[in-house]
mmCIF file of C-alpha atoms in Angstrom:
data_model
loop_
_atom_site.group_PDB
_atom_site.id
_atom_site.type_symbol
_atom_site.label_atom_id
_atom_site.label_comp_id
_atom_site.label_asym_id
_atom_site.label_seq_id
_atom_site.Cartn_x
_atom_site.Cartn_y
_atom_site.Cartn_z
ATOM 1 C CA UNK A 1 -24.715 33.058 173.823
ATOM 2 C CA UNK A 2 -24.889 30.132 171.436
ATOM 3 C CA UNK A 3 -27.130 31.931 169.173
ATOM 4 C CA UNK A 4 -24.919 35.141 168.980
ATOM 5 C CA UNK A 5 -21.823 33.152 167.710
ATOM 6 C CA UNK A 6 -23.537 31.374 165.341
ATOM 7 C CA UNK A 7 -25.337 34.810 163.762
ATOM 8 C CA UNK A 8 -21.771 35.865 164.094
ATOM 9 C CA UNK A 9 -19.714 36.804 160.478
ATOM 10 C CA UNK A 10 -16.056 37.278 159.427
ATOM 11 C CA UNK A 11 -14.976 40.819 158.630
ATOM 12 C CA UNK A 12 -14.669 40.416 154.945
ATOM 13 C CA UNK A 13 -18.374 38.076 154.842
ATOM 14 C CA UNK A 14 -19.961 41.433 155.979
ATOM 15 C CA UNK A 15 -22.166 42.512 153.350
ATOM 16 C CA UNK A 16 -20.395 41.004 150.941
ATOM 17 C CA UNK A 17 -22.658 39.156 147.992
ATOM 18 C CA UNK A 18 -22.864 35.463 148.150
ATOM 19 C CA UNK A 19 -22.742 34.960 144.103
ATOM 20 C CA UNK A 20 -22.449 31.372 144.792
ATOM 21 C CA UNK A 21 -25.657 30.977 145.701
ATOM 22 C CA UNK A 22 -27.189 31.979 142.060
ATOM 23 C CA UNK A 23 -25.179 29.164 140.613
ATOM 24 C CA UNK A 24 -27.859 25.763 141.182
ATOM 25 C CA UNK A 25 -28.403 22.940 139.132
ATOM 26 C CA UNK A 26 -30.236 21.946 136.179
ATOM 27 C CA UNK A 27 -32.777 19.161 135.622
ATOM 28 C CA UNK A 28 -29.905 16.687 134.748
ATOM 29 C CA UNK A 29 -27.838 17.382 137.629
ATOM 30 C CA UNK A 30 -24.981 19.527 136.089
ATOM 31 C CA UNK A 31 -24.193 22.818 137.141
ATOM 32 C CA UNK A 32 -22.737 23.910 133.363
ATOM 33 C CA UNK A 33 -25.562 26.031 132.768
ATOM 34 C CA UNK A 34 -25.668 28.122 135.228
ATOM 35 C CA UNK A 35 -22.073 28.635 135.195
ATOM 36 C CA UNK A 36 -22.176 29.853 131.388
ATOM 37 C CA UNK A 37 -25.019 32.144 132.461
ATOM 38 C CA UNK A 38 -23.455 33.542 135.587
ATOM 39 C CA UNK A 39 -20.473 34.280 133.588
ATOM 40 C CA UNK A 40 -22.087 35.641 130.274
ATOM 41 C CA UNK A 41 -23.680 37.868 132.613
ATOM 42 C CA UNK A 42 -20.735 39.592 134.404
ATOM 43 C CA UNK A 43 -18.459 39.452 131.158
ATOM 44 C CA UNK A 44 -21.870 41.639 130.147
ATOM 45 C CA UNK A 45 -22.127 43.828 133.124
ATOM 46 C CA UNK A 46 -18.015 44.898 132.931
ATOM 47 C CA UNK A 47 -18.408 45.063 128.921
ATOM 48 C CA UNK A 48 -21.441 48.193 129.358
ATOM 49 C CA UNK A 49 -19.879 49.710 132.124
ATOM 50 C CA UNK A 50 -17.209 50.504 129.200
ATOM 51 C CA UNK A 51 -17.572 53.857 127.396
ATOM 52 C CA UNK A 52 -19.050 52.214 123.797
ATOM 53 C CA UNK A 53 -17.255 54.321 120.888
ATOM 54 C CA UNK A 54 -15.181 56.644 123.604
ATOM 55 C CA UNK A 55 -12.032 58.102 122.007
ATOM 56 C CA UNK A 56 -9.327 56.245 123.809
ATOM 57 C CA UNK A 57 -5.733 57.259 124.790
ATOM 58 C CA UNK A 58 -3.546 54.722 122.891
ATOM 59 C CA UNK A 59 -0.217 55.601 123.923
ATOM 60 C CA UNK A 60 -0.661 55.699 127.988
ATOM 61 C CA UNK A 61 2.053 57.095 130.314
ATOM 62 C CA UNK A 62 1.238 55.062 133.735
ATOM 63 C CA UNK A 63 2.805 55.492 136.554
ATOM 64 C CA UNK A 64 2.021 52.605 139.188
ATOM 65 C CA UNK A 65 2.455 53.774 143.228
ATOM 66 C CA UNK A 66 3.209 50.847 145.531
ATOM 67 C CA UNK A 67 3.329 51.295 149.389
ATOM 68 C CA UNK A 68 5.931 49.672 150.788
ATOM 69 C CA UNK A 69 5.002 50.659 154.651
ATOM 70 C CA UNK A 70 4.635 48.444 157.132
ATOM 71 C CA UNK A 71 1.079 48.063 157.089
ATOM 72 C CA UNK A 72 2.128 45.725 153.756
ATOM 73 C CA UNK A 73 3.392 43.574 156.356
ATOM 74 C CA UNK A 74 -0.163 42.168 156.922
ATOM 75 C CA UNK A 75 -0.932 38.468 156.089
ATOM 76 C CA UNK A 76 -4.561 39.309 155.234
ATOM 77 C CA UNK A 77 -2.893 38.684 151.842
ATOM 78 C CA UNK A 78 -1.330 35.481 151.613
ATOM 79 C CA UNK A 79 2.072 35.338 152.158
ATOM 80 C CA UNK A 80 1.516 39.039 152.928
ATOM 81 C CA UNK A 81 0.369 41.978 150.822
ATOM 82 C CA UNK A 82 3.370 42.710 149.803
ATOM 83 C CA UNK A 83 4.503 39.707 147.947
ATOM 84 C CA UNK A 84 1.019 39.148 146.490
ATOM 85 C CA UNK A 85 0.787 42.662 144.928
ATOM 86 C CA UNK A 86 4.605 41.667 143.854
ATOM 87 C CA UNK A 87 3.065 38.643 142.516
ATOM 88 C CA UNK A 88 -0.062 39.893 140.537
ATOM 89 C CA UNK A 89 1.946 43.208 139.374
ATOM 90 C CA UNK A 90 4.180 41.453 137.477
ATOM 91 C CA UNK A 91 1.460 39.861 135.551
ATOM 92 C CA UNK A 92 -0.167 42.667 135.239
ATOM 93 C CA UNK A 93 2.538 44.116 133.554
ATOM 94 C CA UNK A 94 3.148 41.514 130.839
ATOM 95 C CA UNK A 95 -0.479 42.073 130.070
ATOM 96 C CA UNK A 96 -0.437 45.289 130.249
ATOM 97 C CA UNK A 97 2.423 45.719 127.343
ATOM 98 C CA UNK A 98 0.605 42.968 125.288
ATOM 99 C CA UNK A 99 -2.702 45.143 125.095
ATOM 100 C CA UNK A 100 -0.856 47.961 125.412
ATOM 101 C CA UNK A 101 2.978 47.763 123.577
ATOM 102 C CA UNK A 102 3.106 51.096 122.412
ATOM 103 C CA UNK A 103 2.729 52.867 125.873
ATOM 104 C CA UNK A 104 4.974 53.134 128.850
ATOM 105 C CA UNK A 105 4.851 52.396 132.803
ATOM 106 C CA UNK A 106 6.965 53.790 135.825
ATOM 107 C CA UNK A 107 6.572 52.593 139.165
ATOM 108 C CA UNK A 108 6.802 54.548 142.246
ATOM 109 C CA UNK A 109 7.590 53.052 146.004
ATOM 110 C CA UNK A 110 6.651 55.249 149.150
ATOM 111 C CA UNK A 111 7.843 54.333 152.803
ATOM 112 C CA UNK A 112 9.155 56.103 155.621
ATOM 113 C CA UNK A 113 7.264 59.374 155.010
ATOM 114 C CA UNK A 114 9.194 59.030 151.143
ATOM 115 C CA UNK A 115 8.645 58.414 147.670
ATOM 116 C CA UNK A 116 11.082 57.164 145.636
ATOM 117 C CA UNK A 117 11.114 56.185 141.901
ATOM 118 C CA UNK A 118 11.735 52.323 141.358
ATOM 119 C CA UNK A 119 11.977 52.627 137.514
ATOM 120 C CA UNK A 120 11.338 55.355 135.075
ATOM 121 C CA UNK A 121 9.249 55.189 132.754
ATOM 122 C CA UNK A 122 9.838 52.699 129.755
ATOM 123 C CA UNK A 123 8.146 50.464 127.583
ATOM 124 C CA UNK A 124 10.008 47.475 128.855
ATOM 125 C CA UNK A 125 8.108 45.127 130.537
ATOM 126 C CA UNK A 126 11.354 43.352 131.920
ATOM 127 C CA UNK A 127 13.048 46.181 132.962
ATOM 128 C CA UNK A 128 10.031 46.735 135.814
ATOM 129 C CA UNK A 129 9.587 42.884 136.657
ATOM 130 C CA UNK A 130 13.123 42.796 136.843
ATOM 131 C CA UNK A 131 13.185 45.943 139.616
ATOM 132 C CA UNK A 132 10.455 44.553 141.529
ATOM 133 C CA UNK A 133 12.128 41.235 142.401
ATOM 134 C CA UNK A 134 14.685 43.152 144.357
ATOM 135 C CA UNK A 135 11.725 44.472 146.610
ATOM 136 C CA UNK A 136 10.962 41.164 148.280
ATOM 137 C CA UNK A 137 13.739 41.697 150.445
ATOM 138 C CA UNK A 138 12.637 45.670 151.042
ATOM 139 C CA UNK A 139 12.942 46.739 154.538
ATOM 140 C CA UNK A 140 8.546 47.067 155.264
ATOM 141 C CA UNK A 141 8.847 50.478 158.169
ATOM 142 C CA UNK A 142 7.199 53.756 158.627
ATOM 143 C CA UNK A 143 4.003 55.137 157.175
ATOM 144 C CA UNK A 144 3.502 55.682 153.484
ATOM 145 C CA UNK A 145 3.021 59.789 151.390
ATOM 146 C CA UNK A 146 0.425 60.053 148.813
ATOM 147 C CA UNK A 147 1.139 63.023 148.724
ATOM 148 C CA UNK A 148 5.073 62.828 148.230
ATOM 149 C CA UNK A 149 4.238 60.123 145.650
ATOM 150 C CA UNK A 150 2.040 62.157 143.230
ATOM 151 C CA UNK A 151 4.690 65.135 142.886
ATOM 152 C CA UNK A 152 7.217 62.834 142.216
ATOM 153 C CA UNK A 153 4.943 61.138 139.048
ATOM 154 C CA UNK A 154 3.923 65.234 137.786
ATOM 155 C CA UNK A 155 7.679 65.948 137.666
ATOM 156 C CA UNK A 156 7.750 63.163 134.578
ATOM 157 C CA UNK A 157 4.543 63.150 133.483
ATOM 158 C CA UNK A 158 3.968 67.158 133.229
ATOM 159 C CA UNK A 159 6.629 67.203 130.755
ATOM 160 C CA UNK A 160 5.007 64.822 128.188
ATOM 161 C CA UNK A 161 3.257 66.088 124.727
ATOM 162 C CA UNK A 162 -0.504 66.909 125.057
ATOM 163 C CA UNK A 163 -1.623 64.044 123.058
ATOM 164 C CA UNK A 164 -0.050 61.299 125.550
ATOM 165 C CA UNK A 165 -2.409 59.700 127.983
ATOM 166 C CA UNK A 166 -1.276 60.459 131.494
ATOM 167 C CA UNK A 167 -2.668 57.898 134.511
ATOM 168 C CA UNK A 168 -1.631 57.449 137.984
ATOM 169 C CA UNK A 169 -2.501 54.060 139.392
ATOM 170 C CA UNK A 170 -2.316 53.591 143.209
ATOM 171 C CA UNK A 171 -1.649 50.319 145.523
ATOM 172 C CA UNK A 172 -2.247 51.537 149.349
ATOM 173 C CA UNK A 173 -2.346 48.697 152.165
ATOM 174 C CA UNK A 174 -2.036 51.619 154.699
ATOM 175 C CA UNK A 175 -5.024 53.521 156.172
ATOM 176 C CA UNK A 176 -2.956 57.188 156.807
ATOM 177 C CA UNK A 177 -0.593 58.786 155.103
ATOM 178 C CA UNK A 178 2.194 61.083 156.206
ATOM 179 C CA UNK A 179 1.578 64.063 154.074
ATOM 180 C CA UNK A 180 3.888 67.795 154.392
ATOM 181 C CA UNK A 181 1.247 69.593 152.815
ATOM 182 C CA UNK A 182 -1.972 69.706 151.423
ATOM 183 C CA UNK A 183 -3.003 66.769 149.668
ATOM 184 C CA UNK A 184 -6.108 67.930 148.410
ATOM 185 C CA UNK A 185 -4.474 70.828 146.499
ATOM 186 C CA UNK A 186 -1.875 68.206 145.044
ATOM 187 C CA UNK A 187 -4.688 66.410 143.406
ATOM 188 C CA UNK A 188 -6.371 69.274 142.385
ATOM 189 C CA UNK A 189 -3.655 70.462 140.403
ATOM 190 C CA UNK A 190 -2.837 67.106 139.157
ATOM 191 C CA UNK A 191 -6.392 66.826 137.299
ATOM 192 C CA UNK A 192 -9.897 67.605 137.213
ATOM 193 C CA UNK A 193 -12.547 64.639 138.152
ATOM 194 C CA UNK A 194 -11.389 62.247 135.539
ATOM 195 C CA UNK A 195 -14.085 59.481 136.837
ATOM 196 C CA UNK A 196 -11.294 57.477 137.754
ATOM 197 C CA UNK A 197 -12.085 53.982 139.977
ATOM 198 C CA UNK A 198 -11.108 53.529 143.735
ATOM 199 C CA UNK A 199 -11.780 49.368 145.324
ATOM 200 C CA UNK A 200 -11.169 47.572 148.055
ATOM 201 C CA UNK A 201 -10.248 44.246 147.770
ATOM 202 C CA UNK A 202 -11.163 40.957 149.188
ATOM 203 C CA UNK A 203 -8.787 38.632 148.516
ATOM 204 C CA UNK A 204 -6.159 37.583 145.333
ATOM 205 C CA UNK A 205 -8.731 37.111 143.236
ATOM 206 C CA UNK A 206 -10.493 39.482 143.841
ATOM 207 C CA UNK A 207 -7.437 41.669 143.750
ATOM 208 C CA UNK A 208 -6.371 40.685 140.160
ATOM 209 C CA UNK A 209 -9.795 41.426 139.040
ATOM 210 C CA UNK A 210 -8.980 45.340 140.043
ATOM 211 C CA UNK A 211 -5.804 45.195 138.358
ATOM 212 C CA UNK A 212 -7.237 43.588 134.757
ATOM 213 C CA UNK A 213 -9.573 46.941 134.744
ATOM 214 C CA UNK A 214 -6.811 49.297 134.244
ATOM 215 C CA UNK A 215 -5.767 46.929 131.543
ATOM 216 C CA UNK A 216 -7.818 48.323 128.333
ATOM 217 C CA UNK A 217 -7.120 51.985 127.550
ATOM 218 C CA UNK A 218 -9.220 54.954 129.326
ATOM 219 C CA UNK A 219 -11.429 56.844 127.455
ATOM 220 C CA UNK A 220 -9.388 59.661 126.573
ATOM 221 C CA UNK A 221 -9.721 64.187 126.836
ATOM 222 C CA UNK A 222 -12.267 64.604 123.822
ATOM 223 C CA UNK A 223 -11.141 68.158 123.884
ATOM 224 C CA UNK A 224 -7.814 66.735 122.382
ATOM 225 C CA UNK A 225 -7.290 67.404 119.034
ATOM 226 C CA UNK A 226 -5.968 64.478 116.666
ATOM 227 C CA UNK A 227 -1.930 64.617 116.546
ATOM 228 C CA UNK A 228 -0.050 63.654 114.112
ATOM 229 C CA UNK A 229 2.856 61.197 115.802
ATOM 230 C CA UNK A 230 5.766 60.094 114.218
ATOM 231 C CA UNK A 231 6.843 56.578 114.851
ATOM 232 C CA UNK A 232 10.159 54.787 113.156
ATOM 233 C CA UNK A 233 10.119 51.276 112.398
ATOM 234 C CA UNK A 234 13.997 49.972 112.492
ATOM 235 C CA UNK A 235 15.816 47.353 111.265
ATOM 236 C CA UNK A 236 17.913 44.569 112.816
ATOM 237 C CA UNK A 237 21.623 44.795 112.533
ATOM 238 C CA UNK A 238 21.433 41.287 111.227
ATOM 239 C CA UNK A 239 19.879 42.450 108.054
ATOM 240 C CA UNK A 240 22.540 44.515 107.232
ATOM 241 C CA UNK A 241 26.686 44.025 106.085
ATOM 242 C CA UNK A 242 29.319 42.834 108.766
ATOM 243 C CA UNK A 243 30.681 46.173 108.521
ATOM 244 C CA UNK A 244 27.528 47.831 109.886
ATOM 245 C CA UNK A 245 26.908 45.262 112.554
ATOM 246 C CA UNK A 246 29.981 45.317 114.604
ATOM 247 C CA UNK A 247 30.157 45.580 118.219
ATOM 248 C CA UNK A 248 28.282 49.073 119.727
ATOM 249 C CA UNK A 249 27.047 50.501 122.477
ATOM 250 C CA UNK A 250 23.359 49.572 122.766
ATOM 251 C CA UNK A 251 21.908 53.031 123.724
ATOM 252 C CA UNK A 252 19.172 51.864 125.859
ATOM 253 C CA UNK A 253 22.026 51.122 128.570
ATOM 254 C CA UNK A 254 23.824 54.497 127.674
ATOM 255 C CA UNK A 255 24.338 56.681 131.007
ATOM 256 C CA UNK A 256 24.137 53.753 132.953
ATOM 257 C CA UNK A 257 26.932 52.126 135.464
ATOM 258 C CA UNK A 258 29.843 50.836 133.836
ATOM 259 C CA UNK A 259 28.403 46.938 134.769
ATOM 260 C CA UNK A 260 25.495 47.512 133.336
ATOM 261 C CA UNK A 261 26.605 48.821 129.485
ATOM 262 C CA UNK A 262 26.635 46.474 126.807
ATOM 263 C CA UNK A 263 28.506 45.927 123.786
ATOM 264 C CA UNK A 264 26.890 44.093 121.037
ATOM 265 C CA UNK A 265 26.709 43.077 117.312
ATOM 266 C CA UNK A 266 22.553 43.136 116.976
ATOM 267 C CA UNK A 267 19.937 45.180 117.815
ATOM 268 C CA UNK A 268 17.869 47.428 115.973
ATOM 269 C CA UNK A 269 18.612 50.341 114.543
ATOM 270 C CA UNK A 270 17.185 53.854 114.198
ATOM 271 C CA UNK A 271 15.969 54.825 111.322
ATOM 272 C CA UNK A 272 17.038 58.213 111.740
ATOM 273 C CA UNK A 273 19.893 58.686 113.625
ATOM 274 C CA UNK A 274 21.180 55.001 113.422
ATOM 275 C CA UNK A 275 21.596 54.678 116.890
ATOM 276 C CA UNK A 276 21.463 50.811 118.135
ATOM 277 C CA UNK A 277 18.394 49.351 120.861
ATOM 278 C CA UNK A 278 18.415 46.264 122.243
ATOM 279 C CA UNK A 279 14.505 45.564 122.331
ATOM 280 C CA UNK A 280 11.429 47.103 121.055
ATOM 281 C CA UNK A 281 9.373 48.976 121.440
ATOM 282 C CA UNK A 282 11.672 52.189 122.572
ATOM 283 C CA UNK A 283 11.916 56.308 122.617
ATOM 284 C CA UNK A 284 15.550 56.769 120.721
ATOM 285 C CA UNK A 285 17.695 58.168 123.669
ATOM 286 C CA UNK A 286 19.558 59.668 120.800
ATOM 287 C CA UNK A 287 16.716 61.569 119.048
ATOM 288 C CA UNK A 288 13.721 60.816 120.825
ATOM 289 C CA UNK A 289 11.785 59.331 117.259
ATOM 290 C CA UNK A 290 9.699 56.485 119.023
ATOM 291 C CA UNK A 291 10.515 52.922 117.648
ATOM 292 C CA UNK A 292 8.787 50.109 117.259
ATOM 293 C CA UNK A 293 7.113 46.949 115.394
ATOM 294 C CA UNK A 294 4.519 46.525 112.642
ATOM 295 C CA UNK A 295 2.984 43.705 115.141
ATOM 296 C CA UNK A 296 2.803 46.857 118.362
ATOM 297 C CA UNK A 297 0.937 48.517 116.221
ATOM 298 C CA UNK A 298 -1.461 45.732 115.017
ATOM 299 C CA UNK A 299 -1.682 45.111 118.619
ATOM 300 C CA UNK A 300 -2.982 48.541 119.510
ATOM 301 C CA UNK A 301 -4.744 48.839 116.791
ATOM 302 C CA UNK A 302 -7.911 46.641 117.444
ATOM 303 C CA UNK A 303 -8.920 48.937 120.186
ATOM 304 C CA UNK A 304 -9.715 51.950 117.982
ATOM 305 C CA UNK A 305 -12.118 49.211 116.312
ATOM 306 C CA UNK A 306 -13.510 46.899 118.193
ATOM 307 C CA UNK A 307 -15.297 43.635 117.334
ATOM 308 C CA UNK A 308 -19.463 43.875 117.599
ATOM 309 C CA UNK A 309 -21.224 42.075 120.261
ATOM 310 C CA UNK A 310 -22.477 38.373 119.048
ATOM 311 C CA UNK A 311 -26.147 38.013 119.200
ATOM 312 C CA UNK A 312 -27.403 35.000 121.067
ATOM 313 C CA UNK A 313 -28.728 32.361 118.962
ATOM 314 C CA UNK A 314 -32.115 31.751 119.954
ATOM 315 C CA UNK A 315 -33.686 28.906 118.092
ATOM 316 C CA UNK A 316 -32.336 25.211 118.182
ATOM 317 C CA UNK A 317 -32.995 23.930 115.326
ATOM 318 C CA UNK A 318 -31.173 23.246 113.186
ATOM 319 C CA UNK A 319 -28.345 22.278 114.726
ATOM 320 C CA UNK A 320 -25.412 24.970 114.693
ATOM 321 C CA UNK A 321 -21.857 23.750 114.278
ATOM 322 C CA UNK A 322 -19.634 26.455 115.943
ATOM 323 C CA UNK A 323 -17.146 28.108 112.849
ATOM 324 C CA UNK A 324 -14.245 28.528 115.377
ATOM 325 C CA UNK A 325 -13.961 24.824 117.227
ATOM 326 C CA UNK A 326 -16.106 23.074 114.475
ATOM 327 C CA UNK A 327 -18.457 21.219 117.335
ATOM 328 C CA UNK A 328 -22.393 21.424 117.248
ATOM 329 C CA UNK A 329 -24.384 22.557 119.203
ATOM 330 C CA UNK A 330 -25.944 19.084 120.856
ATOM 331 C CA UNK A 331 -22.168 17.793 121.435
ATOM 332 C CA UNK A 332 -21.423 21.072 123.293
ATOM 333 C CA UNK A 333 -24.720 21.897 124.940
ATOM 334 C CA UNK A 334 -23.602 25.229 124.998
ATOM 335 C CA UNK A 335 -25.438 28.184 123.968
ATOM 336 C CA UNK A 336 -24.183 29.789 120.298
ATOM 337 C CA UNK A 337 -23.854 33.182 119.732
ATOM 338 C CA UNK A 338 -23.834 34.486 115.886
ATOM 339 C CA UNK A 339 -21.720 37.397 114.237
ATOM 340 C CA UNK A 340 -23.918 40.109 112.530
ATOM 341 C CA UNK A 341 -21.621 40.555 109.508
ATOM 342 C CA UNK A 342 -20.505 37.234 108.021
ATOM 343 C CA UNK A 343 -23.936 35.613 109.754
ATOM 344 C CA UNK A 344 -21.362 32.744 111.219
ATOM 345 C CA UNK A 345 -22.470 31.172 114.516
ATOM 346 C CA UNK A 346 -19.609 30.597 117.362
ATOM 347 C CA UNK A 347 -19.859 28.360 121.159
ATOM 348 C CA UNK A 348 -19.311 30.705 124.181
ATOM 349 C CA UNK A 349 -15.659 29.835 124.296
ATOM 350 C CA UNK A 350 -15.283 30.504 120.714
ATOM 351 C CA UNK A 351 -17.148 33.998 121.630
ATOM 352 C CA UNK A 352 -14.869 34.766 124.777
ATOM 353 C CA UNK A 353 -11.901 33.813 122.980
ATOM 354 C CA UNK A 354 -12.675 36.316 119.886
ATOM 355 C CA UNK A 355 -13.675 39.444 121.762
ATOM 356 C CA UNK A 356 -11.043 39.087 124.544
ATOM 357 C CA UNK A 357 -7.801 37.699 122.760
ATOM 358 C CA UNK A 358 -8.422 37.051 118.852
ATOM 359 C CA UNK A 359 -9.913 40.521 118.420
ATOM 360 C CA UNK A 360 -10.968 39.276 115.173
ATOM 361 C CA UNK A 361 -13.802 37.406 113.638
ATOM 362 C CA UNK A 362 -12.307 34.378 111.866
ATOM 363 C CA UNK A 363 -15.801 33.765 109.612
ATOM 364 C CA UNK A 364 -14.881 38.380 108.383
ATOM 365 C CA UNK A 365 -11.366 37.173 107.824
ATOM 366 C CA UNK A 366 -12.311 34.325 105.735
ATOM 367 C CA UNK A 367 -14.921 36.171 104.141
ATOM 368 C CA UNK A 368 -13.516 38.472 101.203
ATOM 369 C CA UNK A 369 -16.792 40.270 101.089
ATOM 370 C CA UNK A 370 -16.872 41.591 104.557
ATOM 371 C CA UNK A 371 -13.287 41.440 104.888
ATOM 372 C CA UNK A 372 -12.985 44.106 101.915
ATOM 373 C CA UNK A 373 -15.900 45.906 103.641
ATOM 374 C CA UNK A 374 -14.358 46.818 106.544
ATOM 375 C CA UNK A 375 -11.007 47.610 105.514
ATOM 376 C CA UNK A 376 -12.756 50.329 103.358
ATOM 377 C CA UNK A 377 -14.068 51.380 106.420
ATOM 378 C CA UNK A 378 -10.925 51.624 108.824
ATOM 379 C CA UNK A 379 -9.550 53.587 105.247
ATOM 380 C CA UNK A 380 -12.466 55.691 105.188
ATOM 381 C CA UNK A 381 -11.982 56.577 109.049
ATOM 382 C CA UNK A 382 -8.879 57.053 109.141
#
């Protein structure tokens, strides 16, 4: 009996990969290297598992599906699944309108056989955080509809233009759902096979993981012909006379409760219609021209080019200095990776930093050469 409990595994240590065991140490005792390598290597794996020079859909339309049944009651999830998808939503959402500030998110709730719609959809990432605090205190019963949930995100996202990306992201704790019809047809006639991506997750970690994949934009229809979009960019009352920044409704609460209107002296205006907003970036309510910032679109922008993959730097000598952090290569005992363009050699975190938040090389920038070179490009392309 002793030996049967000891060959004896958790639930979630079945078949699951023990990663930790490719991380050993080097001749000196430190574990650095192999931590560097074990990373490089999986920030390589989820980088060609990316469609390389796929069209992508830039201005997304995402409706996120949360069940709120009372199988998220479970504390397999710490404090239960419920409060830690609360918890890792809401930073997915920030992040999601940083990468993506020109798109918009609605989120969906299903219990009791239901669906109902938490928040439409918006561009404002505090308007959904701000909605999904109240569900902490959500009454957890009954079983969870897929099925109920995916008509109610067509009804919105049928009627957007054909250029607009249009994705469907699904949180399910519960293993059945309480369907009154069909559920295959539903999805059928929602969309063909997309290739979309279906996990399971371990734990929180593991969880966000999931989550940071449906951050970067999906490749998008390449049977989509280009469309030509028109986007205002509006000014702030401030800029203007005290006459024309007196005290207005600010249209994004328009149609709202009476508590919930507000009055106020800045904002930004339309360039159209001269309607005020309160925030940006935002579909006029008043003429539907779609506002929003020079920075948005700089924002957006870096995923229609994206920065080339550093080679690794193979010889030693002699000794690199990295061009982002200014170290060398002995002080960091890092490997250093080298930019194909402007030839200027980077540490890992330099690397990591560039590709995943910079989204720039800083040794192009500086460069007028290469700097002029690919601007001539992005004109030329465009």
């Amino acid at each position: 009996m002793a030996d049967e409990d000891d060959k004896k595994e958790y639930r979630w240590e079945t078949g699951y990969e023990k990663t930790w065991e490719a991380i050993k140490e080097d001749d000196n005792g430190f574990l650095n290297e192999s931590i560097e390598e074990y990373t490089r290597t999986i920030r390589k794996r989820l980088q060609l598992d990316k469609n390389v020079g796929a069209r992508l859909g830039m201005m997304r339309h995402l409706y996120v599906i949360l069940d709120c049944s009372e199988s998220m009651m479970n504390q397999d999830l710490k404090p239960t699944r419920l409060l830690c998808s609360l918890k890792l939503l809401e930073n997915f959402i920030e992040e999601f309108f940083y990468q993506n500030p020109i798109s918009q998110m609605g989120i969906i709730t299903t219990r009791n056989k239901r669906a109902e719609k938490l928040s439409e959809l918006s561009g404002n990432p505090k308007k959904h955080i701000q909605e999904m605090k109240a569900l902490d205190k959500l009454s957890l019963t009954g079983e969870p509809s897929l099925q109920n949930s995916i008509e109610l995100a067509l009804k919105s996202l049928k009627l957007l233009p054909p250029h607009a990306s249009r994705e469907v992201l699904i949180i399910m704790g519960s293993l059945t759902t309480c369907d009154p019809g069909d559920i295959n047809a539903t999805i059928e006639r929602m969309a063909s096979i997309t290739g979309g991506d279906y996990s399971v997750v371990l734990d929180d970690k593991h969880y966000k993981d999931q989550l940071s994949t449906h951050i970067d934009p999906p490749p998008a229809a390449t049977r989509l012909d280009a469309a030509l979009i028109r986007m205002g960019f509006p000014h702030h009352a401030l800029h203007l006379s005290a006459t024309d920044s007196s005290m207005s409704l600010c249209m994004c609460h328009a149609g709202t409760t009476e508590m919930s209107m507000k009055l106020m002296s800045t904002g930004y205006l339309c360039p159209q219609c001269l309607s005020k907003h309160c925030e940006l970036p935002v579909e006029c309510r008043a003429c539907g021209l779609t506002l929003v910032s020079a920075p948005h679109l700089a924002r957006s922008y870096h995923y229609l080019f994206p920065i080339e993959h550093f080679q690794k730097v193979v010889d030693s000598v002699p000794l690199h200095r990295c061009y982002g952090c200014q170290k060398q290569s002995e002080q960091l005992n890092k490997k250093m990776y080298i930019c194909n363009k402007c030839k200027q050699v980077f540490c890992m975190e330099c690397e990591i930093f560039i590709h995943e938040s910079l989204h720039t090389c800083p040794g192009c920038a500086t460069n007028p050469e290469t700097y002029h070179r690919s601007q001539d490009c992005i004109q030329s392309t465009n």
